[in-house]
Structures are given as C-alpha cells and as structure tokens.
C-alpha cells in the first residue's frame, strides 16, 4: 500500500506497507524521505553516507553495515545501497541513497525480522528501480 498520510506523524510523506496491514503496526515497511541540505553544504554523496554510517555506529556500536550493489533507477540515477544490522547479525534495514540537485532521497526498507526483510527485498529493489525525480515546489513555481 502506498500511503501519503500515515507517516506524517513521523514527518515521512510517502510510506509503503503490506496490504491488509497498517503503517503503525506492520513488521516490515518501506518509506521515502528527503535528506535536505546536500547541495547547500557542498557535501559529496560519499561524505553524507559516511556521516549516516557514523551516526548508525554511535546508536548501535555492535552494528554492521554492508555495501550493496548500486541500483539504476528509471530516472537515470544510480542509487548507492547500504544494509544495516544493529546487532551484527543478518540485516534488517536497507537504505538506497539517490542524489538530487539540493538533496538526497533516502529509500528505506526496514523490518523487525530477518525473514521479513529478506521477503521484502525484491519489492525494495523494485521501488528503487522505479524512482524518478519529479521536482520541487520551487521548480514548479510554487
């Protein structure tokens, strides 16, 4: 299910969860969230990913991060992928980082179980592959 209201309490505009479930209670979900300030701070994508990885290790000192294969998007971008495991075991979260002009879009899959993560990985790849930039309010003259 694509839902553009259920994630608003978390300031997430676009969330996905299995049909018949709810965003708040689903064990496995996906969402898309912008990371603003990428262009203004003149950071490279590699620097931004490094900062994200550092923050993860601060939250989860025993955690493990592995680099996934890049995924080409419909919008002719290359998403860089990282897999995260808070306890060092199988990953439970995947993040695809897609650079845009002034921000980086994060496409995220997260699950409470390794099995749920593994089952949803194909849907995550499909989501990332289908990503295409539409534009900002400024670009639309709003």
Coordinates of N, CA, C and O in Angstrom, one line a residue:
X1 N 0.8 -1.2 0.0 CA 0.0 0.0 0.0 C 0.9 1.2 0.0 O 1.8 1.3 0.8
X2 N 0.6 2.2 -0.9 CA 1.3 3.5 -0.9 C 0.4 4.4 -0.1 O -0.8 4.5 -0.4
X3 N 0.9 5.0 1.0 CA 0.1 5.9 1.8 C 0.8 7.2 2.0 O 2.0 7.2 2.4
X4 N 0.2 8.3 1.7 CA 0.8 9.6 1.8 C 0.4 10.4 3.1 O 0.7 11.6 3.2
X5 N -0.3 9.7 4.0 CA -0.7 10.4 5.2 C -0.3 9.7 6.5 O 0.0 10.3 7.5
X6 N -0.2 8.4 6.5 CA 0.0 7.6 7.7 C 1.4 7.9 8.3 O 1.5 7.8 9.6
X7 N 2.4 8.3 7.6 CA 3.7 8.6 8.1 C 3.9 10.0 8.5 O 5.0 10.4 9.0
X8 N 2.9 10.9 8.4 CA 3.1 12.3 8.7 C 3.5 12.6 10.1 O 4.2 13.5 10.4
X9 N 3.0 11.8 11.1 CA 3.4 11.9 12.5 C 4.9 11.8 12.7 O 5.5 12.3 13.6
X10 N 5.5 11.0 11.8 CA 7.0 10.9 11.8 C 7.7 11.8 10.8 O 8.9 11.6 10.5
X11 N 6.9 12.7 10.2 CA 7.4 13.6 9.2 C 7.9 12.9 7.9 O 8.8 13.3 7.3
X12 N 7.2 11.8 7.6 CA 7.5 11.0 6.4 C 6.3 11.1 5.5 O 5.2 10.6 5.9
X13 N 6.5 11.6 4.3 CA 5.4 11.8 3.4 C 4.9 10.6 2.6 O 3.8 10.5 2.3
X14 N 5.8 9.7 2.4 CA 5.5 8.6 1.5 C 5.9 7.3 2.1 O 7.1 7.0 2.3
X15 N 4.9 6.5 2.5 CA 5.2 5.2 3.2 C 4.5 4.0 2.5 O 3.5 4.2 1.8
X16 N 5.1 2.9 2.6 CA 4.6 1.7 2.0 C 4.5 0.6 3.0 O 5.4 0.4 3.8
X17 N 3.5 -0.2 3.0 CA 3.3 -1.4 3.9 C 2.4 -2.4 3.2 O 1.7 -2.1 2.3
X18 N 2.5 -3.7 3.7 CA 1.7 -4.7 3.1 C 0.2 -4.5 3.1 O -0.3 -4.0 4.2
X19 N -0.4 -4.8 2.1 CA -1.9 -4.7 2.0 C -2.5 -5.5 3.2 O -2.1 -6.6 3.5
X20 N -3.5 -4.9 3.8 CA -4.2 -5.6 4.9 C -3.5 -5.2 6.3 O -4.0 -5.6 7.3
X21 N -2.4 -4.5 6.2 CA -1.8 -4.1 7.5 C -1.8 -2.6 7.6 O -2.4 -1.9 6.8
X22 N -1.2 -2.1 8.7 CA -1.2 -0.6 8.9 C 0.3 -0.2 9.1 O 1.1 -1.0 9.6
X23 N 0.6 1.0 8.7 CA 1.9 1.6 8.8 C 2.4 1.5 10.3 O 3.5 1.1 10.5
X24 N 1.6 1.8 11.2 CA 2.0 1.8 12.6 C 2.3 0.5 13.2 O 3.0 0.4 14.2
X25 N 1.7 -0.6 12.6 CA 1.9 -1.9 13.2 C 2.5 -3.0 12.3 O 2.8 -4.1 12.8
X26 N 2.8 -2.6 11.1 CA 3.4 -3.6 10.2 C 4.8 -3.9 10.6 O 5.6 -3.1 11.0
X27 N 5.2 -5.2 10.5 CA 6.5 -5.6 10.9 C 7.6 -5.2 9.9 O 8.7 -5.0 10.2
X28 N 7.2 -5.1 8.6 CA 8.1 -4.7 7.6 C 7.5 -3.5 6.8 O 6.3 -3.7 6.3
X29 N 8.2 -2.5 6.6 CA 7.7 -1.3 5.9 C 8.8 -0.7 5.0 O 10.0 -1.0 5.2
X30 N 8.4 0.2 4.1 CA 9.3 0.9 3.3 C 8.9 2.4 3.3 O 7.7 2.7 3.5
X31 N 9.8 3.3 3.1 CA 9.4 4.7 3.0 C 10.5 5.5 2.2 O 11.6 5.0 2.0
X32 N 10.0 6.7 1.8 CA 10.9 7.5 1.0 C 11.0 8.9 1.8 O 9.9 9.4 2.2
X33 N 12.2 9.3 2.0 CA 12.3 10.6 2.8 C 13.5 11.4 2.2 O 14.6 10.8 2.0
X34 N 13.4 12.7 2.1 CA 14.5 13.5 1.6 C 15.4 13.9 2.7 O 15.0 14.1 3.9
X35 N 16.7 13.9 2.4 CA 17.7 14.5 3.3 C 18.1 15.8 2.7 O 18.8 15.9 1.7
X36 N 17.6 16.9 3.3 CA 17.8 18.2 2.7 C 19.2 18.8 3.1 O 19.9 18.2 4.0
X37 N 19.7 19.8 2.4 CA 20.9 20.4 2.7 C 22.1 19.8 2.0 O 23.2 20.3 2.1
X38 N 21.9 18.8 1.1 CA 23.0 18.2 0.4 C 23.8 19.2 -0.4 O 25.0 19.3 -0.3
X39 N 23.1 20.0 -1.2 CA 23.7 20.9 -2.1 C 24.2 22.1 -1.4 O 25.3 22.6 -1.7
X40 N 23.5 22.6 -0.4 CA 23.9 23.8 0.3 C 25.2 23.6 1.1 O 26.0 24.6 1.2
X41 N 25.4 22.5 1.6 CA 26.6 22.2 2.4 C 27.8 21.7 1.6 O 28.8 21.4 2.1
X42 N 27.6 21.6 0.3 CA 28.6 21.1 -0.6 C 29.3 19.8 -0.2 O 30.5 19.6 -0.3
X43 N 28.4 18.9 0.4 CA 29.0 17.6 0.8 C 28.8 16.7 -0.4 O 27.9 16.8 -1.2
X44 N 29.8 15.8 -0.5 CA 29.6 14.7 -1.5 C 28.7 13.6 -1.0 O 28.4 13.5 0.2
X45 N 28.2 12.8 -1.9 CA 27.3 11.7 -1.5 C 28.1 10.8 -0.6 O 27.6 10.3 0.4
X46 N 29.4 10.5 -0.9 CA 30.2 9.6 -0.1 C 30.3 10.2 1.3 O 30.2 9.4 2.3
X47 N 30.5 11.5 1.5 CA 30.6 12.1 2.8 C 29.3 11.9 3.5 O 29.3 11.6 4.7
X48 N 28.2 12.2 2.9 CA 26.9 12.1 3.5 C 26.6 10.6 4.0 O 26.1 10.4 5.1
X49 N 26.9 9.7 3.1 CA 26.7 8.3 3.5 C 27.6 7.9 4.7 O 27.2 7.3 5.6
X50 N 28.9 8.4 4.7 CA 29.8 8.2 5.8 C 29.2 8.8 7.1 O 29.4 8.2 8.2
X51 N 28.6 10.0 7.0 CA 28.0 10.6 8.2 C 26.8 9.7 8.7 O 26.7 9.6 9.9
X52 N 26.1 9.2 7.8 CA 24.9 8.3 8.2 C 25.5 7.1 8.8 O 24.9 6.6 9.9
X53 N 26.5 6.5 8.3 CA 27.1 5.3 8.9 C 27.7 5.6 10.3 O 27.5 4.7 11.2
X54 N 28.3 6.7 10.4 CA 28.9 7.1 11.7 C 27.8 7.2 12.8 O 27.9 6.7 13.9
X55 N 26.7 7.9 12.4 CA 25.5 8.0 13.3 C 25.0 6.7 13.7 O 24.6 6.4 14.8
X56 N 24.9 5.7 12.7 CA 24.4 4.4 13.0 C 25.3 3.7 14.0 O 24.8 3.1 15.0
X57 N 26.6 3.8 13.8 CA 27.5 3.1 14.7 C 27.5 3.7 16.1 O 27.7 3.0 17.1
X58 N 27.2 5.0 16.2 CA 27.0 5.6 17.5 C 25.8 5.0 18.2 O 25.8 4.8 19.5
X59 N 24.7 4.8 17.5 CA 23.4 4.3 18.0 C 23.6 2.8 18.3 O 23.0 2.2 19.2
X60 N 24.3 2.1 17.5 CA 24.5 0.6 17.5 C 25.9 0.2 17.4 O 26.4 -0.2 16.3
X61 N 26.7 0.3 18.5 CA 28.1 0.0 18.5 C 28.5 -1.4 17.9 O 29.5 -1.5 17.3
X62 N 27.6 -2.3 18.2 CA 27.9 -3.7 17.7 C 27.3 -3.9 16.3 O 27.4 -5.0 15.7
X63 N 26.7 -2.9 15.7 CA 26.1 -3.0 14.4 C 27.1 -3.2 13.3 O 28.3 -3.0 13.4
X64 N 26.5 -3.7 12.2 CA 27.3 -4.0 11.0 C 26.6 -3.3 9.8 O 25.4 -3.3 9.6
X65 N 27.4 -2.8 8.9 CA 27.0 -2.2 7.7 C 27.7 -2.8 6.5 O 28.9 -3.0 6.5
X66 N 26.9 -3.2 5.5 CA 27.5 -3.8 4.3 C 27.0 -3.0 3.1 O 25.9 -2.5 3.1
X67 N 27.9 -2.9 2.1 CA 27.6 -2.2 0.9 C 26.9 -3.1 -0.1 O 27.4 -4.2 -0.3
X68 N 25.8 -2.6 -0.6 CA 25.1 -3.4 -1.6 C 25.5 -3.0 -3.0 O 26.1 -1.9 -3.2
X69 N 25.0 -3.7 -4.0 CA 25.3 -3.3 -5.4 C 24.4 -2.1 -5.7 O 23.3 -2.0 -5.3
X70 N 25.0 -1.1 -6.5 CA 24.2 0.0 -6.9 C 23.0 -0.4 -7.7 O 23.1 -1.4 -8.4
X71 N 22.0 0.4 -7.6 CA 20.7 0.1 -8.4 C 20.5 1.3 -9.3 O 20.4 2.4 -8.9
X72 N 20.3 1.0 -10.6 CA 19.9 2.0 -11.6 C 18.5 2.3 -11.5 O 17.6 1.4 -11.4
X73 N 18.1 3.6 -11.5 CA 16.7 4.0 -11.4 C 16.1 4.4 -12.7 O 16.9 4.7 -13.7
X74 N 14.8 4.4 -12.8 CA 14.1 4.8 -14.0 C 14.5 6.2 -14.4 O 14.6 6.5 -15.6
X75 N 14.8 7.0 -13.4 CA 15.1 8.4 -13.6 C 16.6 8.6 -14.0 O 17.2 9.7 -13.9
X76 N 17.3 7.5 -14.4 CA 18.7 7.5 -14.9 C 19.6 8.0 -13.8 O 20.6 8.7 -14.1
X77 N 19.4 7.6 -12.5 CA 20.3 7.9 -11.4 C 20.8 6.6 -10.9 O 20.3 5.5 -11.3
X78 N 21.9 6.6 -10.2 CA 22.4 5.5 -9.5 C 22.2 5.6 -8.0 O 22.7 6.5 -7.4
X79 N 21.5 4.6 -7.5 CA 21.3 4.6 -6.0 C 22.4 3.8 -5.4 O 22.7 2.6 -5.8
X80 N 23.0 4.3 -4.4 CA 24.0 3.6 -3.6 C 23.3 3.0 -2.5 O 22.5 3.6 -1.8
X81 N 23.6 1.7 -2.2 CA 22.8 0.9 -1.2 C 23.7 0.5 -0.1 O 24.8 0.1 -0.3
X82 N 23.1 0.6 1.1 CA 23.7 0.1 2.3 C 22.7 -0.8 3.1 O 21.5 -0.5 3.1
X83 N 23.2 -1.9 3.7 CA 22.4 -2.8 4.5 C 22.9 -2.6 6.0 O 24.1 -2.7 6.2
X84 N 22.0 -2.5 6.9 CA 22.3 -2.3 8.3 C 21.8 -3.4 9.2 O 20.6 -3.9 9.0
X85 N 22.6 -3.8 10.2 CA 22.2 -4.7 11.2 C 22.6 -4.2 12.5 O 23.8 -4.0 12.8
X86 N 21.7 -3.9 13.4 CA 22.0 -3.3 14.7 C 22.8 -4.2 15.6 O 23.6 -3.8 16.4
X87 N 22.6 -5.5 15.5 CA 23.2 -6.5 16.4 C 24.3 -7.3 15.7 O 24.9 -8.2 16.3
X88 N 24.7 -6.9 14.5 CA 25.8 -7.6 13.8 C 25.3 -8.8 13.1 O 26.1 -9.5 12.4
X89 N 24.1 -9.2 13.2 CA 23.5 -10.4 12.5 C 23.1 -10.1 11.1 O 23.6 -9.1 10.5
X90 N 22.0 -10.8 10.6 CA 21.5 -10.5 9.3 C 20.9 -9.1 9.3 O 20.4 -8.6 10.3
X91 N 21.0 -8.4 8.1 CA 20.5 -7.1 8.0 C 19.0 -7.0 8.3 O 18.2 -8.0 7.9
X92 N 18.5 -5.9 8.8 CA 17.1 -5.7 9.0 C 16.7 -4.4 8.3 O 15.5 -4.0 8.4
X93 N 17.6 -3.6 7.8 CA 17.3 -2.4 7.1 C 18.2 -2.2 5.9 O 19.4 -2.5 5.9
X94 N 17.6 -1.6 4.8 CA 18.3 -1.3 3.6 C 18.0 0.2 3.3 O 16.9 0.6 3.5
X95 N 19.0 0.9 2.9 CA 18.9 2.3 2.5 C 19.5 2.5 1.2 O 20.7 2.2 0.9
X96 N 18.7 3.1 0.2 CA 19.2 3.5 -1.1 C 19.3 5.0 -1.1 O 18.4 5.7 -0.7
X97 N 20.5 5.5 -1.4 CA 20.8 6.9 -1.4 C 20.8 7.4 -2.9 O 21.6 6.9 -3.6
X98 N 19.9 8.3 -3.2 CA 19.8 8.8 -4.6 C 20.1 10.3 -4.5 O 19.3 11.1 -4.0
X99 N 21.2 10.7 -5.1 CA 21.5 12.2 -5.1 C 20.6 13.0 -6.1 O 20.4 12.6 -7.2
X100 N 20.2 14.1 -5.6 CA 19.5 15.1 -6.5 C 20.2 16.4 -6.3 O 21.2 16.5 -5.6
X101 N 19.7 17.4 -7.0 CA 20.4 18.7 -7.0 C 20.7 19.3 -5.6 O 21.8 19.7 -5.3
X102 N 19.7 19.4 -4.8 CA 19.9 20.0 -3.5 C 19.6 19.1 -2.3 O 19.5 19.6 -1.2
X103 N 19.3 17.8 -2.6 CA 19.0 16.9 -1.5 C 19.4 15.5 -2.0 O 19.7 15.2 -3.1
X104 N 19.3 14.6 -1.0 CA 19.5 13.2 -1.3 C 18.2 12.5 -0.9 O 17.7 12.7 0.3
X105 N 17.6 11.7 -1.8 CA 16.4 10.9 -1.4 C 16.9 9.6 -0.8 O 17.8 8.9 -1.3
X106 N 16.3 9.3 0.3 CA 16.5 8.0 1.0 C 15.3 7.1 0.8 O 14.2 7.5 1.1
X107 N 15.6 6.0 0.2 CA 14.5 5.0 0.0 C 14.9 3.8 1.0 O 16.0 3.3 0.9
X108 N 14.0 3.6 1.9 CA 14.3 2.7 3.1 C 13.4 1.5 3.2 O 12.2 1.6 3.0
X109 N 14.0 0.3 3.4 CA 13.2 -0.9 3.8 C 13.7 -1.2 5.2 O 14.9 -1.3 5.5
X110 N 12.7 -1.4 6.1 CA 13.1 -1.8 7.5 C 12.1 -2.9 8.0 O 10.9 -2.8 7.6
X111 N 12.6 -3.8 8.7 CA 11.8 -4.9 9.2 C 12.2 -5.3 10.6 O 13.4 -5.1 11.0
X112 N 11.3 -5.9 11.4 CA 11.5 -6.4 12.7 C 12.2 -7.7 12.7 O 12.7 -8.2 13.7
X113 N 12.2 -8.4 11.5 CA 12.8 -9.7 11.5 C 13.6 -9.9 10.2 O 13.3 -9.3 9.2
X114 N 14.6 -10.8 10.3 CA 15.4 -11.0 9.1 C 14.6 -11.7 8.0 O 14.8 -11.4 6.8
X115 N 13.6 -12.5 8.4 CA 12.8 -13.2 7.4 C 11.9 -12.1 6.6 O 11.8 -12.2 5.4
X116 N 11.3 -11.2 7.4 CA 10.5 -10.2 6.7 C 11.3 -9.3 5.8 O 10.9 -8.9 4.7
X117 N 12.6 -9.0 6.3 CA 13.5 -8.2 5.5 C 13.8 -8.9 4.2 O 13.7 -8.4 3.1
X118 N 14.1 -10.2 4.3 CA 14.5 -11.0 3.1 C 13.3 -11.1 2.1 O 13.5 -11.0 0.9
X119 N 12.1 -11.3 2.7 CA 10.9 -11.4 1.8 C 10.6 -10.1 1.1 O 10.1 -10.1 0.0
X120 N 10.9 -9.0 1.7 CA 10.6 -7.7 1.1 C 11.7 -7.1 0.2 O 11.5 -6.1 -0.4
X121 N 12.8 -7.7 0.2 CA 14.0 -7.2 -0.6 C 13.7 -7.0 -2.0 O 14.1 -6.0 -2.6
X122 N 13.0 -7.9 -2.7 CA 12.6 -7.8 -4.1 C 11.7 -6.6 -4.3 O 11.9 -5.8 -5.3
X123 N 10.8 -6.3 -3.4 CA 9.9 -5.1 -3.5 C 10.7 -3.9 -3.3 O 10.5 -2.9 -4.0
X124 N 11.7 -3.9 -2.4 CA 12.6 -2.8 -2.2 C 13.3 -2.4 -3.5 O 13.4 -1.3 -3.9
X125 N 13.9 -3.5 -4.1 CA 14.6 -3.2 -5.4 C 13.7 -2.7 -6.5 O 14.1 -1.8 -7.2
X126 N 12.5 -3.2 -6.5 CA 11.5 -2.6 -7.5 C 11.2 -1.2 -7.2 O 11.1 -0.3 -8.1
X127 N 11.0 -0.8 -5.9 CA 10.8 0.6 -5.5 C 12.0 1.5 -6.0 O 11.7 2.5 -6.6
X128 N 13.2 1.1 -5.7 CA 14.3 1.9 -6.0 C 14.5 2.0 -7.5 O 14.7 3.1 -8.1
X129 N 14.3 0.9 -8.3 CA 14.4 0.9 -9.7 C 13.3 1.9 -10.3 O 13.6 2.5 -11.3
X130 N 12.2 2.0 -9.7 CA 11.1 2.8 -10.2 C 11.2 4.3 -9.9 O 10.5 5.1 -10.4
X131 N 12.2 4.6 -9.0 CA 12.3 6.0 -8.6 C 12.7 6.9 -9.7 O 13.6 6.7 -10.6
X132 N 12.0 8.1 -9.8 CA 12.3 9.1 -10.7 C 12.0 10.5 -10.1 O 10.9 10.6 -9.5
X133 N 12.9 11.4 -10.2 CA 12.7 12.8 -9.6 C 11.5 13.5 -10.3 O 11.5 13.5 -11.6
X134 N 10.6 14.1 -9.6 CA 9.5 14.8 -10.2 C 9.8 16.3 -10.1 O 9.7 17.0 -11.1
X135 N 10.3 16.8 -9.0 CA 10.6 18.2 -8.9 C 10.3 18.8 -7.5 O 9.6 18.2 -6.7
X136 N 10.7 20.0 -7.3 CA 10.4 20.7 -6.0 C 9.4 21.8 -6.3 O 9.1 22.1 -7.4
X137 N 8.8 22.3 -5.2 CA 7.8 23.4 -5.3 C 8.5 24.6 -6.1 O 7.8 25.2 -6.9
X138 N 9.7 24.9 -5.8 CA 10.4 26.0 -6.5 C 10.5 25.7 -8.0 O 10.3 26.6 -8.8
X139 N 10.8 24.5 -8.3 CA 10.9 24.1 -9.8 C 9.6 24.2 -10.5 O 9.5 24.5 -11.7
X140 N 8.5 24.1 -9.7 CA 7.2 24.2 -10.3 C 6.6 25.6 -10.1 O 5.5 25.9 -10.5
X141 N 7.4 26.5 -9.6 CA 7.0 27.9 -9.4 C 6.0 28.1 -8.3 O 5.2 29.0 -8.4
X142 N 6.1 27.3 -7.3 CA 5.2 27.5 -6.1 C 5.9 28.2 -5.0 O 7.0 28.1 -4.7

